[in-house]
Coordinates of C-alpha atoms and ligand atoms in Angstrom, one line a residue:
X171 CA 23.7 1.2 19.6
X172 CA 22.3 -2.4 18.7
X173 CA 18.3 -2.1 18.7
X174 CA 16.2 -5.3 18.6
X175 CA 12.5 -4.6 17.2
X176 CA 10.0 -7.6 17.9
X177 CA 7.4 -7.8 15.6
X178 CA 7.5 -6.7 12.1
X179 CA 4.2 -5.6 11.3
X180 CA 3.2 -1.8 9.9
X181 CA 5.0 0.1 13.0
X182 CA 7.6 -2.6 13.4
X183 CA 8.9 -2.4 9.7
X184 CA 9.2 1.2 9.6
X185 CA 10.5 1.8 13.0
X186 CA 13.4 -0.5 12.2
X187 CA 14.2 0.8 8.6
X188 CA 14.3 4.3 10.4
X189 CA 16.5 3.9 13.2
X190 CA 18.5 2.0 10.8
X191 CA 18.7 4.8 8.8
X192 CA 20.2 6.8 11.6
X193 CA 23.2 4.7 12.0
X194 CA 21.8 2.2 14.7
X195 CA 22.3 -1.8 14.0
X196 CA 18.7 -2.7 13.9
X197 CA 17.5 -6.2 14.0
X198 CA 14.1 -6.7 13.2
X199 CA 12.5 -10.1 14.7
X200 CA 9.1 -12.0 13.9
X201 CA 8.0 -15.7 14.6
X202 CA 6.8 -15.7 10.7
X203 CA 9.6 -16.8 8.6
X204 CA 8.0 -16.0 5.1
X205 CA 7.8 -12.6 6.5
X206 CA 11.1 -12.6 7.5
X207 CA 12.4 -13.9 4.5
X208 CA 10.9 -11.3 2.4
X209 CA 11.6 -8.3 4.5
X210 CA 15.6 -9.8 4.4
X211 CA 14.9 -9.7 0.4
X212 CA 13.6 -6.0 0.5
X213 CA 10.0 -6.8 0.1
X214 CA 7.5 -5.0 1.7
X215 CA 4.2 -6.7 2.3
X216 CA 2.4 -3.6 2.1
X217 CA 2.1 -0.2 0.6
X218 CA 3.4 2.6 2.1
X219 CA 5.5 5.5 0.4
X220 CA 8.7 5.7 0.7
X221 CA 9.4 2.6 2.9
X222 CA 10.6 0.3 0.1
X223 CA 13.5 2.9 -0.7
X224 CA 14.3 3.4 3.1
X225 CA 14.4 -0.8 3.4
X226 CA 16.7 -1.2 0.9
X227 CA 19.1 1.6 1.7
X228 CA 19.4 0.3 4.8
X229 CA 19.7 -3.4 4.2
X230 CA 22.2 -2.5 1.5
X231 CA 24.5 -0.9 4.2
X232 CA 23.8 -4.2 6.3
X233 CA 22.7 -2.1 9.3
X234 CA 19.3 -3.3 9.0
X235 CA 18.7 -7.2 9.2
X236 CA 15.7 -9.7 10.2
X237 CA 15.5 -12.8 12.0
X238 CA 13.3 -15.3 13.9
X239 CA 16.1 -15.7 16.3
X240 CA 15.3 -14.3 20.3
X241 CA 18.8 -15.2 20.6
X242 CA 20.2 -13.4 17.9
X243 CA 18.3 -10.3 18.1
X244 CA 18.2 -9.6 21.8
X245 CA 21.8 -10.7 22.9
X246 CA 23.9 -7.4 23.5
X247 CA 21.0 -5.3 21.9
X248 CA 20.9 -2.1 24.5
X249 CA 17.2 -1.5 23.8
X250 CA 14.7 -3.7 22.7
X251 CA 11.5 -2.7 21.5
X252 CA 8.2 -4.5 21.4
X253 CA 5.6 -3.6 18.4
X254 CA 3.6 -6.7 18.3
X255 CA 0.0 -6.8 17.5
X256 CA -2.7 -6.1 20.4
X257 CA -6.1 -7.7 19.0
X258 CA -9.3 -6.8 21.1
X259 CA -9.9 -9.3 23.4
X260 CA -13.7 -10.6 23.7
X261 CA -14.3 -8.2 26.7
X262 CA -13.3 -5.4 24.4
X263 CA -9.9 -4.8 26.3
X264 CA -6.4 -4.8 24.5
X265 CA -5.7 -9.1 24.5
X266 CA -1.8 -8.8 25.8
X267 CA -1.1 -12.3 24.6
X268 CA 1.4 -11.3 22.2
X269 CA 3.2 -8.8 24.4
X270 CA 3.6 -11.2 27.0
X271 CA 4.4 -14.0 24.9
X272 CA 7.7 -12.1 23.2
X273 CA 8.4 -10.7 27.0
X274 CA 8.9 -14.1 27.9
X275 CA 10.9 -15.1 24.9
X276 CA 13.2 -12.1 25.0
X277 CA 13.8 -12.4 28.7
X278 CA 16.5 -15.2 28.7
X279 CA 18.4 -13.3 26.0
X280 CA 18.7 -9.9 27.8
X281 CA 22.1 -8.1 28.6
X282 CA 22.5 -6.3 31.8
X283 CA 21.0 -2.9 31.9
X284 CA 18.9 -3.7 28.9
X285 CA 15.4 -1.2 28.0
X286 CA 12.8 -3.0 27.1
X287 CA 10.6 -0.2 25.1
X288 CA 6.7 -1.1 24.7
X289 CA 5.3 0.5 21.7
X290 CA 2.5 -1.8 21.4
X291 CA -0.7 0.1 22.2
X292 CA -1.4 -1.3 25.9
X293 CA -3.5 0.1 28.7
X294 CA -1.7 2.0 31.2
X295 CA -0.3 -0.1 34.1
X296 CA 0.8 -2.9 31.8
X297 CA 4.6 -2.1 32.2
X298 CA 4.3 -3.8 35.7
X299 CA 2.9 -6.8 34.6
X300 CA 5.5 -7.2 31.9
X301 CA 8.2 -6.2 34.2
X302 CA 7.3 -9.2 36.4
X303 CA 7.0 -11.6 33.7
X304 CA 10.9 -10.8 32.5
X305 CA 11.6 -10.9 36.0
X306 CA 10.4 -14.2 36.4
X307 CA 12.8 -15.5 33.4
X308 CA 15.8 -13.3 34.4
X309 CA 18.4 -12.3 36.7
X310 CA 19.6 -9.5 34.9
X311 CA 18.9 -5.6 35.6
X312 CA 16.6 -4.3 33.0
X313 CA 14.2 -1.6 32.9
X314 CA 10.6 -1.4 31.2
X315 CA 9.5 2.0 29.5
X316 CA 6.8 3.2 26.9
X317 CA 7.3 5.0 24.2
X318 CA 4.1 5.0 22.3
X319 CA 3.6 5.2 18.1
X320 CA 1.7 7.9 16.7
X321 CA 2.4 7.2 13.0
X322 CA -0.4 7.5 10.4
X323 CA -0.3 5.1 7.6
X324 CA 0.1 6.6 4.5
X325 CA 2.6 8.9 5.8
X326 CA 4.4 6.6 8.2
X327 CA 8.0 6.9 6.9
X328 CA 7.8 11.1 7.4
X329 CA 5.7 10.8 10.8
X330 CA 8.6 8.3 12.0
X331 CA 11.5 10.7 10.7
X332 CA 9.7 14.0 11.4
X333 CA 7.1 13.1 14.5
X334 CA 5.3 16.0 16.2
X335 CA 6.1 14.5 19.8
X336 CA 7.9 11.9 21.4
X337 CA 6.7 10.3 24.7
X338 CA 9.1 9.0 26.8
X339 CA 7.1 7.0 29.6
X340 CA 9.8 6.3 32.0
X341 CA 11.0 6.4 35.6
X342 CA 14.2 5.7 35.9
X343 CA 16.8 8.3 34.9
X344 CA 19.4 6.4 33.1
X345 CA 16.7 4.8 30.7
X346 CA 15.3 8.6 30.3
X347 CA 18.6 9.6 29.2
X348 CA 19.3 6.9 26.8
X349 CA 16.0 7.0 25.1
X350 CA 16.2 10.5 24.8
X351 CA 19.4 10.4 23.0
X352 CA 17.9 7.9 20.6
X353 CA 15.2 10.0 19.8
X354 CA 16.9 13.3 20.0
X355 CA 17.7 13.1 15.8
X356 CA 14.1 12.8 15.3
X357 CA 12.8 15.8 17.2
X358 CA 13.5 18.1 19.8
X359 CA 9.7 17.9 21.1
X360 CA 10.5 14.8 23.8
X361 CA 8.5 14.8 26.6
X362 CA 9.3 12.4 29.8
X363 CA 6.5 11.4 31.7
X364 CA 5.3 8.3 33.7
X365 CA 4.7 5.1 31.6
X366 CA 0.9 5.2 32.6
X367 CA 0.6 8.5 31.1
X368 CA 2.4 8.1 27.8
X369 CA 0.0 4.8 27.6
X370 CA -3.1 6.8 28.2
X371 CA -1.9 9.9 26.1
X372 CA -1.8 7.3 23.2
X373 CA -5.3 6.1 23.8
X374 CA -6.6 9.6 24.5
X375 CA -5.1 11.3 21.2
X376 CA -6.7 8.6 19.2
X377 CA -10.0 8.5 21.0
X378 CA -10.1 12.7 20.8
X379 CA -9.3 12.5 16.9
X380 CA -12.2 9.8 16.4
X381 CA -14.8 11.7 18.8
X382 CA -14.0 15.2 16.6
X383 CA -14.5 12.9 13.3
X384 CA -17.8 11.5 15.1
X385 CA -18.9 15.3 15.9
X386 CA -18.6 16.6 12.8
X387 CA -20.6 13.5 11.3
X388 CA -23.3 14.4 13.5
X389 CA -23.5 18.1 12.9
X390 CA -23.4 16.7 8.7
X391 CA -26.3 14.9 9.6
X392 CA -28.1 18.2 11.2
X393 CA -27.0 20.2 8.0
X394 CA -29.2 17.7 6.1
X395 CA -32.2 18.6 8.4
X396 CA -32.3 22.1 8.2
X397 CA -30.5 23.2 4.5
X398 CA -26.7 24.5 6.3
X399 CA -23.7 23.2 4.4
X400 CA -21.3 21.5 6.5
X401 CA -18.4 22.9 4.8
X402 CA -19.5 26.4 5.5
X403 CA -20.1 25.6 9.2
X404 CA -16.8 23.8 9.6
X405 CA -15.2 27.4 7.7
X406 CA -17.2 29.2 10.4
X407 CA -16.1 27.2 13.3
X408 CA -12.6 26.8 12.2
X409 CA -12.0 30.8 12.5
X410 CA -11.7 30.3 16.3
X411 CA -8.3 29.2 17.0
X412 CA -9.0 27.1 19.8
X413 CA -11.0 24.9 17.2
X414 CA -9.5 25.1 13.6
X415 CA -10.6 23.8 10.2
X416 CA -8.1 20.6 10.4
X417 CA -8.8 17.1 10.7
X418 CA -12.8 16.8 10.6
X419 CA -13.9 16.2 7.1
X420 CA -17.2 14.2 7.3
X421 CA -17.7 11.1 5.3
X422 CA -18.7 7.4 5.9
X423 CA -17.3 7.3 9.6
X424 CA -13.0 6.5 10.4
X425 CA -11.6 3.3 10.1
X426 CA -8.4 1.5 10.0
X427 CA -6.6 -0.2 12.3
X428 CA -6.0 1.9 14.9
X429 CA -9.2 4.3 15.7
X430 CA -11.9 2.1 15.9
X431 CA -9.7 -0.4 17.8
X432 CA -8.5 2.0 20.3
X433 CA -11.8 3.5 20.9
X434 CA -13.7 0.2 21.8
X435 CA -10.6 -0.5 24.3
X436 CA -10.5 2.6 25.7
X437 CA -14.5 2.5 26.1
X438 CA -13.6 -1.5 27.6
X439 CA -11.2 -0.4 29.5
X440 CA -13.2 2.5 31.2
X441 CA -16.0 0.1 31.7
X442 CA -13.4 -2.4 33.6
X443 CA -12.5 0.2 35.8
X444 CA -15.7 1.1 37.3
X445 CA -17.0 4.0 34.4
X446 CA -19.5 2.0 32.3
X447 CA -21.3 5.4 31.5
X448 CA -18.4 6.8 29.0
X449 CA -18.4 8.9 25.9
X450 CA -16.2 6.2 24.4
X451 CA -19.0 3.5 24.4
X452 CA -21.3 6.2 22.0
X453 CA -18.3 7.0 19.9
X454 CA -17.8 3.7 18.8
X455 CA -21.5 2.9 18.4
X456 CA -22.2 6.2 16.3
X457 CA -19.5 5.2 14.0
X458 CA -20.4 1.8 13.4
X459 CA -24.4 3.3 12.5
X460 CA -22.2 5.5 9.9
X461 CA -22.6 3.6 6.8
X462 CA -26.3 2.1 7.3
X463 CA -27.3 5.7 8.1
X464 CA -25.6 7.3 4.9
X465 CA -26.7 4.4 2.5
X466 CA -30.6 4.9 3.8
X467 CA -29.9 8.9 3.3
X468 CA -28.6 8.6 -0.2
X469 CA -31.0 5.6 -0.9
X470 CA -33.9 8.1 0.0
X471 CA -32.5 10.5 -2.5
X472 CA -31.9 8.1 -5.4
X473 CA -35.3 6.4 -5.1
X474 CA -33.7 3.0 -3.3
X475 CA -30.8 1.1 -4.5
X476 CA -32.3 -2.2 -5.5
X477 CA -31.4 -2.5 -9.4
X478 CA -29.1 0.7 -9.5
X479 CA -25.6 -0.1 -10.9
X480 CA -23.2 1.6 -8.6
X481 CA -19.5 2.4 -9.3
X482 CA -17.7 2.6 -5.7
X483 CA -14.6 4.5 -6.0
X484 CA -11.9 3.7 -3.3
X485 CA -11.4 0.9 -1.0
X486 CA -8.7 1.4 1.4
X487 CA -9.6 3.0 4.4
X488 CA -7.8 6.2 3.6
X489 CA -5.8 7.2 0.8
X490 CA -1.9 6.3 0.1
X491 CA -2.4 2.8 1.7
X492 CA -3.7 -0.6 0.3
X493 CA -5.0 -1.4 3.9
X494 CA -8.9 -2.2 4.0
X495 CA -8.7 -3.0 7.8
X496 CA -12.3 -1.6 9.0
X497 CA -12.6 0.6 5.6
X498 CA -15.8 1.9 5.1
X499 CA -15.9 0.0 1.5
X500 CA -16.2 -3.5 4.0
X501 CA -19.7 -2.6 5.0
X502 CA -20.7 -0.2 1.9
X503 CA -20.4 -2.7 -1.0
X504 CA -22.3 -5.8 1.1
X505 CA -24.9 -3.4 2.1
X506 CA -25.7 -2.3 -1.5
X507 CA -25.5 -5.6 -2.6
X508 CA -27.9 -6.6 0.2
X509 CA -30.0 -3.5 -0.9
X510 CA -30.2 -5.1 -4.5
X511 CA -27.5 -2.9 -6.5
X512 CA -24.9 -4.2 -8.7
X513 CA -21.4 -2.8 -7.7
X514 CA -18.1 -2.3 -9.5
X515 CA -15.4 -0.6 -7.8
X516 CA -12.0 1.0 -8.2
X517 CA -8.9 1.6 -5.8
X518 CA -5.5 2.1 -7.4
X519 CA -4.1 -0.1 -4.6
X520 CA -6.4 -1.7 -2.3
X521 CA -8.4 -4.8 -3.4
X522 CA -11.4 -6.9 -1.7
X523 CA -10.9 -10.5 -3.1
X524 CA -12.7 -12.3 -0.7
X525 CA -15.9 -10.4 -1.7
X526 CA -15.4 -10.5 -5.6
X527 CA -15.4 -14.5 -5.0
X528 CA -18.8 -14.4 -2.9
X529 CA -21.0 -12.7 -5.4
X530 CA -21.4 -11.9 -8.8
X531 CA -23.2 -8.5 -7.7
X532 CA -19.7 -7.2 -7.3
X533 CA -16.6 -6.7 -9.5
X534 CA -13.6 -4.6 -9.1
X535 CA -11.8 -2.9 -12.3
X536 CA -8.6 -1.4 -12.7
X537 CA -9.7 2.1 -14.1
X538 CA -12.2 4.6 -13.1
X539 CA -13.6 4.5 -16.8
X540 CA -14.0 0.7 -16.5
X541 CA -15.7 0.9 -13.0
X542 CA -18.0 4.0 -14.0
X543 CA -19.3 2.6 -17.3
X544 CA -23.0 2.8 -17.4
X545 CA -23.1 3.6 -13.6
X546 CA -26.3 5.1 -12.3
X547 CA -24.6 6.2 -9.0
X548 CA -20.6 6.9 -8.9
X549 CA -19.6 6.9 -5.4
X550 CA -16.2 8.6 -4.4
X551 CA -15.4 7.0 -1.2
X552 CA -12.0 7.7 -0.8
X553 CA -9.8 10.9 -1.5
X554 CA -7.2 9.1 -3.3
X555 CA -5.8 11.9 -5.7
X556 CA -6.7 9.5 -8.8
X557 CA -10.1 9.6 -7.8
X558 CA -10.6 13.4 -6.5
X559 CA -8.3 14.9 -9.7
X560 CA -10.0 12.7 -12.3
X561 CA -12.0 14.6 -14.8
X562 CA -15.3 13.0 -14.7
X563 CA -16.8 14.9 -17.9
X564 CA -15.0 12.2 -19.9
X565 CA -17.1 9.2 -18.4
X566 CA -20.7 11.0 -18.0
X567 CA -23.0 8.9 -20.0
X568 CA -25.3 11.0 -22.2
X569 CA -28.1 8.5 -21.9
X570 CA -28.1 8.2 -18.2
X571 CA -29.5 10.5 -15.4
X572 CA -26.5 9.7 -13.4
X573 CA -25.8 10.6 -9.5
X574 CA -22.5 11.7 -8.4
X575 CA -22.1 11.0 -4.5
X576 CA -19.3 13.2 -2.7
X577 CA -18.5 10.5 -0.2
X578 CA -15.9 13.1 1.1
X579 CA -16.8 16.5 0.1
X580 CA -13.9 16.6 -2.0
X581 CA -15.7 17.8 -5.2
X582 CA -17.5 21.1 -6.3
X583 CA -21.0 20.5 -6.3
X584 CA -20.9 23.5 -9.5
X585 CA -18.5 21.5 -11.3
X586 CA -20.1 18.2 -11.0
X587 CA -23.5 19.4 -12.1
X588 CA -21.7 21.2 -15.1
X589 CA -20.6 18.0 -16.2
X590 CA -24.1 16.9 -16.1
X591 CA -24.2 14.9 -13.1
X592 CA -27.0 15.3 -10.0
X593 CA -24.5 16.0 -7.0
X594 CA -25.1 14.4 -3.6
X595 CA -22.4 15.6 -0.7
X596 CA -22.3 14.8 2.9
X597 CA -24.0 17.4 4.8
X598 CA -24.9 19.1 2.1
X599 CA -27.9 20.3 0.5
Ligands
LIG760 C1 -4.3 7.2 13.1 C2 -3.2 8.0 14.3 O1 -3.7 9.5 13.1 C3 -2.1 8.0 14.4 O2 -1.6 8.9 15.2 C4 -2.3 6.6 15.3 O3 -1.1 6.1 15.4 C5 -2.7 5.8 14.4 O4 -4.2 5.9 14.3 P1 -4.4 6.3 10.9 O5 -5.3 5.0 11.4 O6 -3.2 5.9 9.8 O7 -3.7 6.9 12.0 O8 -5.2 7.3 10.1 P2 -6.0 8.9 10.1 O9 -5.4 9.7 8.8 O10 -5.3 9.4 11.3 O11 -7.3 8.5 9.9 C6 -8.1 7.6 10.2 C7 -9.7 7.3 9.8 O12 -10.3 8.7 10.3 C8 -9.6 6.9 8.3 O13 -10.4 6.1 8.2 C9 -9.6 8.4 7.8 O14 -10.7 8.3 6.3 C10 -10.9 9.1 8.7 N1 -10.7 10.3 8.8 C11 -9.8 11.4 9.2 C12 -12.2 11.1 8.8 O15 -12.9 10.6 8.8 N2 -12.3 12.6 9.0 C13 -10.8 13.2 9.1 O16 -11.1 14.7 9.4 C14 -9.9 12.7 9.3

């Protein structure tokens, strides 16, 4: 089957390579010529485990190619997947300008019977708008379906090859059959539903997970007040099969390109449809307050940040990615600098070059040893294996009373204290 993938961002590149690996002829399209040249040469513009290998394999087999030409990509394609960005607009809702623009561009090149699949995260009801836009520019028969993307950065290839579920939001029988066939090699767990339901399920899934994280962060704060240990609380709660232990380790708040955006977009969507008093507003607000709140908590325990040398370990928004979008480090480091600290950082992949240019109170180093040298405070922010499995006894400075802040509750307090550090975790006293 010929598949056109519009938008070669994170989701677009992974999806193109995965479908090509199943023997389809896939053409990835982007308006950015430099991106297309790089991808055609097998260069992935970001770090994602397993993607480079898959891209090389599918490019070499000539099942995958990239272009900037709508005509080349869309002509004779049976399925066109739209995976362009949907930045947040001024009112907080998803800005559909790129989705609309690509719909206008693809329309004149559509073949009769083509299926336009919207994978970008868009508000329920968007398919009708897209239908109108395309209809105004073509006479051919086509359908619009919604198949939202649930991949996680850092395990995107695995998640796309083995999704927990595929939601096919479509009303037309032939469209449902073709999209089911296309996704069958990936999973048996294919759910067919209305496009509006698929779009709502995408927003609701991310918002639920973000709410779960925010909830446990709140409980961790309460543990600070009463001497309970959040890890014990989580294990106690997790015994209830309705709750479970998974996916709610506390920390500096959620980041990345999806959760912050999807939660605030769902909040804005709710306001726009007359539900101003919604939970999502609060979740977003609490997550925004997370970094200043924790820095104040820790600051009180260490006698203030002024004049302290702080080693921040982990800059990406989570492990196994170089993505720093909405990463807690983007707030942590400037706030520490503002409070008078001198910050050195380490990350296995990510960097914050703009911040480094701005101030001489901040420097990124290439090893944990270098970043923690003479540090008063060592703050582990991201659970990269390189950070969590490091032997910190090697870098303990006997001349300093060093504090170890475990921003992800990944370490044993006992072990860290045995090595001579004072241990501070999240929701642990
Ligand atoms: C998320 C969704 O998981 C995915 O299904 C969706 O399609 C895109 O958004 P991603 O942003 O890649 O994926 O990362 P994820 O692993 O879900 O983590 C999101 C954020 O929550 C990270 O900042 C992470 O550190 C944080 N998090 C996650 C917590 O703070 N605690 C947790 O228990 C889990």
